PDB file of C-alpha atoms in Angstrom:
ATOM      1  CA  UNK A   1      -0.064   0.009  -0.016  1.00 68.00           C
ATOM      2  CA  UNK A   2       1.107   3.512  -0.670  1.00 75.00           C
ATOM      3  CA  UNK A   3       2.072   5.650   2.287  1.00 90.00           C
ATOM      4  CA  UNK A   4       3.302   9.177   2.523  1.00 95.00           C
ATOM      5  CA  UNK A   5       4.924  10.460   5.715  1.00 96.00           C
ATOM      6  CA  UNK A   6       5.498  14.029   6.717  1.00 97.00           C
ATOM      7  CA  UNK A   7       7.341  13.993  10.027  1.00 95.00           C
ATOM      8  CA  UNK A   8       7.060  17.676  10.917  1.00 96.00           C
ATOM      9  CA  UNK A   9       3.598  18.634  11.972  1.00 96.00           C
ATOM     10  CA  UNK A  10       4.520  22.324  12.339  1.00 97.00           C
ATOM     11  CA  UNK A  11       7.386  24.576  11.327  1.00 97.00           C
ATOM     12  CA  UNK A  12       8.096  28.207  11.422  1.00 97.00           C
ATOM     13  CA  UNK A  13      10.580  30.454   9.612  1.00 98.00           C
ATOM     14  CA  UNK A  14      11.424  34.107   9.552  1.00 98.00           C
ATOM     15  CA  UNK A  15      10.494  36.142   6.523  1.00 97.00           C
ATOM     16  CA  UNK A  16      13.221  36.005   3.789  1.00 97.00           C
ATOM     17  CA  UNK A  17      14.860  32.952   5.216  1.00 98.00           C
ATOM     18  CA  UNK A  18      14.920  29.434   3.771  1.00 98.00           C
ATOM     19  CA  UNK A  19      12.965  26.466   5.184  1.00 98.00           C
ATOM     20  CA  UNK A  20      12.889  22.761   4.162  1.00 98.00           C
ATOM     21  CA  UNK A  21       9.904  20.539   4.610  1.00 98.00           C
ATOM     22  CA  UNK A  22      10.412  16.740   4.707  1.00 98.00           C
ATOM     23  CA  UNK A  23       8.484  14.017   3.103  1.00 98.00           C
ATOM     24  CA  UNK A  24       9.130  10.244   2.606  1.00 97.00           C
ATOM     25  CA  UNK A  25       6.968   7.825   0.710  1.00 95.00           C
ATOM     26  CA  UNK A  26       6.676   4.101   0.220  1.00 92.00           C
ATOM     27  CA  UNK A  27       5.828   2.591  -3.138  1.00 86.00           C
ATOM     28  CA  UNK A  28       6.728  -0.515  -5.085  1.00 83.00           C
ATOM     29  CA  UNK A  29       5.885   1.188  -8.438  1.00 83.00           C
ATOM     30  CA  UNK A  30       8.334   2.590 -10.926  1.00 81.00           C
ATOM     31  CA  UNK A  31       5.910   4.980 -12.615  1.00 84.00           C
ATOM     32  CA  UNK A  32       4.731   7.591 -10.216  1.00 90.00           C
ATOM     33  CA  UNK A  33       4.621  11.305  -9.582  1.00 91.00           C
ATOM     34  CA  UNK A  34       5.220  13.340  -6.508  1.00 94.00           C
ATOM     35  CA  UNK A  35       3.569  16.635  -5.567  1.00 96.00           C
ATOM     36  CA  UNK A  36       3.655  19.339  -3.002  1.00 97.00           C
ATOM     37  CA  UNK A  37       0.347  21.141  -2.457  1.00 97.00           C
ATOM     38  CA  UNK A  38      -0.271  24.251  -0.401  1.00 97.00           C
ATOM     39  CA  UNK A  39      -3.549  24.797   1.472  1.00 95.00           C
ATOM     40  CA  UNK A  40      -3.818  28.319   2.885  1.00 92.00           C
ATOM     41  CA  UNK A  41      -6.312  28.822   5.740  1.00 87.00           C
ATOM     42  CA  UNK A  42      -9.893  28.551   4.398  1.00 79.00           C
ATOM     43  CA  UNK A  43      -8.657  28.515   0.851  1.00 83.00           C
ATOM     44  CA  UNK A  44      -8.394  25.821  -1.746  1.00 89.00           C
ATOM     45  CA  UNK A  45      -5.444  23.509  -2.255  1.00 93.00           C
ATOM     46  CA  UNK A  46      -3.093  24.577  -5.009  1.00 94.00           C
ATOM     47  CA  UNK A  47      -0.191  22.781  -6.575  1.00 94.00           C
ATOM     48  CA  UNK A  48       3.288  24.124  -5.707  1.00 96.00           C
ATOM     49  CA  UNK A  49       5.578  21.780  -7.520  1.00 96.00           C
ATOM     50  CA  UNK A  50       5.684  18.355  -9.156  1.00 94.00           C
ATOM     51  CA  UNK A  51       8.265  15.753  -9.843  1.00 94.00           C
ATOM     52  CA  UNK A  52       8.173  12.811 -12.235  1.00 91.00           C
ATOM     53  CA  UNK A  53       9.825   9.740 -10.668  1.00 90.00           C
ATOM     54  CA  UNK A  54      11.640   8.883 -13.891  1.00 88.00           C
ATOM     55  CA  UNK A  55      13.403  12.260 -14.010  1.00 88.00           C
ATOM     56  CA  UNK A  56      16.632  12.552 -11.998  1.00 86.00           C
ATOM     57  CA  UNK A  57      16.726  16.344 -12.191  1.00 91.00           C
ATOM     58  CA  UNK A  58      15.110  17.992  -9.216  1.00 94.00           C
ATOM     59  CA  UNK A  59      12.114  20.195 -10.060  1.00 93.00           C
ATOM     60  CA  UNK A  60      12.189  23.967  -9.418  1.00 93.00           C
ATOM     61  CA  UNK A  61       9.475  26.594  -9.545  1.00 93.00           C
ATOM     62  CA  UNK A  62      10.744  30.089  -8.728  1.00 95.00           C
ATOM     63  CA  UNK A  63      11.471  30.079  -4.945  1.00 97.00           C
ATOM     64  CA  UNK A  64      10.357  26.505  -4.531  1.00 97.00           C
ATOM     65  CA  UNK A  65      12.636  23.530  -5.275  1.00 97.00           C
ATOM     66  CA  UNK A  66      12.678  19.836  -4.278  1.00 97.00           C
ATOM     67  CA  UNK A  67      15.321  17.417  -3.279  1.00 97.00           C
ATOM     68  CA  UNK A  68      14.257  14.096  -4.758  1.00 96.00           C
ATOM     69  CA  UNK A  69      16.151  11.103  -3.548  1.00 95.00           C
ATOM     70  CA  UNK A  70      14.534   8.178  -5.311  1.00 93.00           C
ATOM     71  CA  UNK A  71      16.594   5.379  -3.701  1.00 92.00           C
ATOM     72  CA  UNK A  72      15.798   6.781  -0.217  1.00 94.00           C
ATOM     73  CA  UNK A  73      12.201   7.499  -1.268  1.00 94.00           C
ATOM     74  CA  UNK A  74      12.555  11.058  -0.011  1.00 96.00           C
ATOM     75  CA  UNK A  75      10.996  14.168  -1.477  1.00 96.00           C
ATOM     76  CA  UNK A  76      11.662  17.395   0.467  1.00 98.00           C
ATOM     77  CA  UNK A  77      10.541  20.921  -0.378  1.00 98.00           C
ATOM     78  CA  UNK A  78      12.770  23.870  -0.032  1.00 98.00           C
ATOM     79  CA  UNK A  79      11.256  27.362   0.129  1.00 98.00           C
ATOM     80  CA  UNK A  80      13.756  30.150  -0.364  1.00 98.00           C
ATOM     81  CA  UNK A  81      13.239  33.802   0.527  1.00 98.00           C
ATOM     82  CA  UNK A  82      10.091  32.898   2.583  1.00 98.00           C
ATOM     83  CA  UNK A  83       7.169  35.346   2.297  1.00 97.00           C
ATOM     84  CA  UNK A  84       4.235  35.920   4.638  1.00 97.00           C
ATOM     85  CA  UNK A  85       1.966  34.515   1.979  1.00 95.00           C
ATOM     86  CA  UNK A  86       3.694  31.186   2.233  1.00 97.00           C
ATOM     87  CA  UNK A  87       1.984  30.617   5.573  1.00 97.00           C
ATOM     88  CA  UNK A  88      -0.178  27.532   4.923  1.00 97.00           C
ATOM     89  CA  UNK A  89      -0.492  23.771   5.361  1.00 97.00           C
ATOM     90  CA  UNK A  90       1.724  21.887   2.987  1.00 98.00           C
ATOM     91  CA  UNK A  91       0.953  18.471   1.815  1.00 97.00           C
ATOM     92  CA  UNK A  92       3.184  16.007   0.159  1.00 97.00           C
ATOM     93  CA  UNK A  93       1.365  13.587  -2.234  1.00 95.00           C
ATOM     94  CA  UNK A  94       2.112  10.619  -4.447  1.00 93.00           C
ATOM     95  CA  UNK A  95       0.213   9.769  -7.630  1.00 89.00           C
ATOM     96  CA  UNK A  96       0.335   6.345  -9.255  1.00 77.00           C
ATOM     97  CA  UNK A  97      -1.181   6.345 -12.662  1.00 69.00           C
ATOM     98  CA  UNK A  98      -2.441   2.769 -12.347  1.00 72.00           C
ATOM     99  CA  UNK A  99      -4.597   3.565  -9.330  1.00 75.00           C
ATOM    100  CA  UNK A 100      -5.725   7.123 -10.281  1.00 80.00           C
ATOM    101  CA  UNK A 101      -5.566   8.532  -6.862  1.00 85.00           C
ATOM    102  CA  UNK A 102      -3.388  10.895  -4.940  1.00 90.00           C
ATOM    103  CA  UNK A 103      -2.157   9.633  -1.531  1.00 93.00           C
ATOM    104  CA  UNK A 104      -1.420  12.539   0.823  1.00 95.00           C
ATOM    105  CA  UNK A 105       0.713  12.882   3.931  1.00 96.00           C
ATOM    106  CA  UNK A 106      -0.758  14.477   7.086  1.00 95.00           C
ATOM    107  CA  UNK A 107       0.673  17.857   6.212  1.00 96.00           C
ATOM    108  CA  UNK A 108       3.076  20.351   7.761  1.00 97.00           C
ATOM    109  CA  UNK A 109       1.749  23.647   9.043  1.00 97.00           C
ATOM    110  CA  UNK A 110       4.234  26.330   8.003  1.00 98.00           C
ATOM    111  CA  UNK A 111       4.156  29.764   9.606  1.00 97.00           C
ATOM    112  CA  UNK A 112       6.239  32.592   8.207  1.00 97.00           C
ATOM    113  CA  UNK A 113       6.960  35.236  10.830  1.00 97.00           C
ATOM    114  CA  UNK A 114       7.562  38.908  10.037  1.00 96.00           C
TER     115      UNK A 114
ATOM    116  CA  UNK B   1     -13.938  29.034 -16.482  1.00 51.00           C
ATOM    117  CA  UNK B   2     -12.277  29.946 -13.198  1.00 73.00           C
ATOM    118  CA  UNK B   3     -11.549  26.549 -11.757  1.00 92.00           C
ATOM    119  CA  UNK B   4     -13.309  23.843  -9.750  1.00 95.00           C
ATOM    120  CA  UNK B   5     -16.351  24.997  -7.830  1.00 96.00           C
ATOM    121  CA  UNK B   6     -18.171  23.291  -5.051  1.00 97.00           C
ATOM    122  CA  UNK B   7     -21.506  24.052  -3.498  1.00 97.00           C
ATOM    123  CA  UNK B   8     -22.304  24.590  -0.719  1.00 97.00           C
ATOM    124  CA  UNK B   9     -19.249  25.808   1.004  1.00 95.00           C
ATOM    125  CA  UNK B  10     -20.620  24.968   4.448  1.00 97.00           C
ATOM    126  CA  UNK B  11     -23.344  22.597   5.554  1.00 98.00           C
ATOM    127  CA  UNK B  12     -24.703  21.896   9.036  1.00 98.00           C
ATOM    128  CA  UNK B  13     -27.083  19.068   9.406  1.00 98.00           C
ATOM    129  CA  UNK B  14     -28.700  16.999  12.029  1.00 98.00           C
ATOM    130  CA  UNK B  15     -27.636  13.438  12.525  1.00 97.00           C
ATOM    131  CA  UNK B  16     -29.771  11.094  10.408  1.00 97.00           C
ATOM    132  CA  UNK B  17     -30.478  13.667   7.686  1.00 98.00           C
ATOM    133  CA  UNK B  18     -29.421  13.277   3.988  1.00 98.00           C
ATOM    134  CA  UNK B  19     -27.054  15.780   2.398  1.00 98.00           C
ATOM    135  CA  UNK B  20     -25.957  16.301  -1.136  1.00 98.00           C
ATOM    136  CA  UNK B  21     -22.940  18.213  -2.401  1.00 98.00           C
ATOM    137  CA  UNK B  22     -22.177  19.391  -5.890  1.00 98.00           C
ATOM    138  CA  UNK B  23     -18.903  19.797  -7.783  1.00 98.00           C
ATOM    139  CA  UNK B  24     -18.457  21.564 -11.109  1.00 97.00           C
ATOM    140  CA  UNK B  25     -15.031  20.617 -12.595  1.00 96.00           C
ATOM    141  CA  UNK B  26     -12.970  22.549 -15.028  1.00 94.00           C
ATOM    142  CA  UNK B  27     -14.862  22.157 -18.311  1.00 90.00           C
ATOM    143  CA  UNK B  28     -12.301  20.219 -20.305  1.00 87.00           C
ATOM    144  CA  UNK B  29     -11.342  17.872 -17.516  1.00 91.00           C
ATOM    145  CA  UNK B  30     -12.683  14.386 -18.028  1.00 91.00           C
ATOM    146  CA  UNK B  31     -11.487  13.021 -14.665  1.00 93.00           C
ATOM    147  CA  UNK B  32     -13.116  13.962 -11.402  1.00 95.00           C
ATOM    148  CA  UNK B  33     -12.228  12.961  -7.863  1.00 96.00           C
ATOM    149  CA  UNK B  34     -13.801  13.207  -4.429  1.00 97.00           C
ATOM    150  CA  UNK B  35     -11.677  13.362  -1.280  1.00 96.00           C
ATOM    151  CA  UNK B  36     -12.462  13.664   2.429  1.00 97.00           C
ATOM    152  CA  UNK B  37     -10.312  15.678   4.722  1.00 95.00           C
ATOM    153  CA  UNK B  38     -10.660  15.530   8.534  1.00 94.00           C
ATOM    154  CA  UNK B  39      -9.004  17.856  11.045  1.00 89.00           C
ATOM    155  CA  UNK B  40      -5.265  17.286  11.199  1.00 86.00           C
ATOM    156  CA  UNK B  41      -5.165  14.894   8.309  1.00 90.00           C
ATOM    157  CA  UNK B  42      -4.365  14.998   4.658  1.00 93.00           C
ATOM    158  CA  UNK B  43      -7.181  14.390   2.165  1.00 95.00           C
ATOM    159  CA  UNK B  44      -8.247  10.734   1.673  1.00 95.00           C
ATOM    160  CA  UNK B  45      -9.420   9.428  -1.658  1.00 94.00           C
ATOM    161  CA  UNK B  46     -13.070   8.481  -1.845  1.00 96.00           C
ATOM    162  CA  UNK B  47     -13.949   7.944  -5.530  1.00 95.00           C
ATOM    163  CA  UNK B  48     -13.011   8.697  -9.079  1.00 93.00           C
ATOM    164  CA  UNK B  49     -14.884   9.251 -12.339  1.00 95.00           C
ATOM    165  CA  UNK B  50     -13.675   9.201 -15.956  1.00 93.00           C
ATOM    166  CA  UNK B  51     -16.362  10.981 -17.860  1.00 93.00           C
ATOM    167  CA  UNK B  52     -19.616   9.630 -16.464  1.00 93.00           C
ATOM    168  CA  UNK B  53     -18.209   6.244 -15.384  1.00 94.00           C
ATOM    169  CA  UNK B  54     -17.399   5.732 -11.665  1.00 93.00           C
ATOM    170  CA  UNK B  55     -14.175   3.614 -12.010  1.00 92.00           C
ATOM    171  CA  UNK B  56     -12.816   3.409  -8.490  1.00 90.00           C
ATOM    172  CA  UNK B  57     -14.207   3.567  -4.984  1.00 92.00           C
ATOM    173  CA  UNK B  58     -12.406   3.527  -1.703  1.00 91.00           C
ATOM    174  CA  UNK B  59     -13.392   1.303   1.101  1.00 89.00           C
ATOM    175  CA  UNK B  60     -14.072   4.550   3.001  1.00 85.00           C
ATOM    176  CA  UNK B  61     -17.113   5.033   0.806  1.00 87.00           C
ATOM    177  CA  UNK B  62     -19.707   3.134   2.829  1.00 90.00           C
ATOM    178  CA  UNK B  63     -23.182   2.135   1.532  1.00 93.00           C
ATOM    179  CA  UNK B  64     -24.495   5.462   2.825  1.00 96.00           C
ATOM    180  CA  UNK B  65     -22.388   7.381   0.315  1.00 96.00           C
ATOM    181  CA  UNK B  66     -23.221   7.604  -3.318  1.00 96.00           C
ATOM    182  CA  UNK B  67     -21.646   9.673  -6.087  1.00 97.00           C
ATOM    183  CA  UNK B  68     -22.824  10.398  -9.581  1.00 96.00           C
ATOM    184  CA  UNK B  69     -21.547  12.249 -12.607  1.00 96.00           C
ATOM    185  CA  UNK B  70     -24.416  12.363 -15.145  1.00 92.00           C
ATOM    186  CA  UNK B  71     -23.337  13.315 -18.638  1.00 86.00           C
ATOM    187  CA  UNK B  72     -19.722  13.472 -17.485  1.00 86.00           C
ATOM    188  CA  UNK B  73     -20.007  17.117 -16.350  1.00 91.00           C
ATOM    189  CA  UNK B  74     -20.846  18.077 -12.776  1.00 96.00           C
ATOM    190  CA  UNK B  75     -20.838  15.513  -9.981  1.00 97.00           C
ATOM    191  CA  UNK B  76     -22.850  15.046  -6.822  1.00 98.00           C
ATOM    192  CA  UNK B  77     -21.945  13.276  -3.616  1.00 98.00           C
ATOM    193  CA  UNK B  78     -24.826  12.267  -1.383  1.00 98.00           C
ATOM    194  CA  UNK B  79     -24.527  11.045   2.188  1.00 97.00           C
ATOM    195  CA  UNK B  80     -27.590   9.297   3.597  1.00 97.00           C
ATOM    196  CA  UNK B  81     -28.497   9.038   7.320  1.00 97.00           C
ATOM    197  CA  UNK B  82     -25.497  11.194   8.282  1.00 97.00           C
ATOM    198  CA  UNK B  83     -23.460  10.380  11.392  1.00 97.00           C
ATOM    199  CA  UNK B  84     -21.258  12.585  13.469  1.00 96.00           C
ATOM    200  CA  UNK B  85     -18.189  10.832  12.072  1.00 95.00           C
ATOM    201  CA  UNK B  86     -19.116  12.139   8.640  1.00 97.00           C
ATOM    202  CA  UNK B  87     -18.155  15.654   9.732  1.00 97.00           C
ATOM    203  CA  UNK B  88     -15.294  16.642   7.543  1.00 97.00           C
ATOM    204  CA  UNK B  89     -14.190  18.748   4.605  1.00 96.00           C
ATOM    205  CA  UNK B  90     -15.251  17.107   1.254  1.00 97.00           C
ATOM    206  CA  UNK B  91     -12.953  18.080  -1.537  1.00 97.00           C
ATOM    207  CA  UNK B  92     -13.463  17.768  -5.335  1.00 97.00           C
ATOM    208  CA  UNK B  93     -10.708  17.785  -7.844  1.00 96.00           C
ATOM    209  CA  UNK B  94     -10.469  17.363 -11.621  1.00 94.00           C
ATOM    210  CA  UNK B  95      -7.855  16.895 -14.258  1.00 91.00           C
ATOM    211  CA  UNK B  96      -7.624  16.004 -17.847  1.00 87.00           C
ATOM    212  CA  UNK B  97      -6.200  12.707 -19.176  1.00 81.00           C
ATOM    213  CA  UNK B  98      -2.508  12.655 -19.863  1.00 74.00           C
ATOM    214  CA  UNK B  99      -0.682  15.928 -19.574  1.00 67.00           C
ATOM    215  CA  UNK B 100       1.001  16.786 -16.385  1.00 71.00           C
ATOM    216  CA  UNK B 101      -1.209  14.603 -14.120  1.00 75.00           C
ATOM    217  CA  UNK B 102      -1.953  17.756 -12.176  1.00 86.00           C
ATOM    218  CA  UNK B 103      -5.278  17.740 -10.253  1.00 90.00           C
ATOM    219  CA  UNK B 104      -6.991  21.041  -9.556  1.00 93.00           C
ATOM    220  CA  UNK B 105      -8.975  21.249  -6.353  1.00 95.00           C
ATOM    221  CA  UNK B 106     -12.080  23.155  -5.350  1.00 95.00           C
ATOM    222  CA  UNK B 107     -12.512  25.000  -2.072  1.00 94.00           C
ATOM    223  CA  UNK B 108     -14.395  22.161  -0.503  1.00 96.00           C
ATOM    224  CA  UNK B 109     -17.673  21.637   1.330  1.00 97.00           C
ATOM    225  CA  UNK B 110     -17.343  21.607   5.116  1.00 96.00           C
ATOM    226  CA  UNK B 111     -19.868  19.345   6.627  1.00 98.00           C
ATOM    227  CA  UNK B 112     -20.858  19.424  10.286  1.00 97.00           C
ATOM    228  CA  UNK B 113     -23.171  16.889  11.657  1.00 98.00           C
ATOM    229  CA  UNK B 114     -24.755  17.792  15.014  1.00 97.00           C
TER     230      UNK B 114
END
């Protein structure tokens, strides 16, 4: 069974600093995708960044980047130059095409302090 | 089209009543998903449609739950004889086949059973 583990229930960071959120997953599949979603308070979940498992190069999207360690089944998210608007719940998720569902971790609540 | 929309945003109901939620996906998206999110947890998969066909259901979807997607457009999720344990956020997501496997989420319907 797929499992996604986020070991940090809460984190905080000062504005303009860098923070890394951890995620590990467990799958026996070779074809899968990994995602980080952001869920601001009382707002909808939006995609932050995605990684195809077959790509070795780490994905980057502006201030957001991942450290994808396939052998270790680790998929951490780095947020550089943190902004107040980054305050949100962050969910790591795995998608296996064969099962057509996203499996989410429990989330990390990130607070960016001024 | 501005994204996935869900109605209502909030629903309070008495135990034993039936409730129905609606999801309107992004118009060109043929795949539609329902997830449930309880406090402190990540979303959990409930069911998935490809066009009008319901292709996968989670064991979380008891006999009291039914979902439809007539004509492959909007979808409804009905809960019969609600229980307090049904209190949760119900999220809808959609995506198109192929592409980047990116699912777009609605803002959710928060159900409170009293």
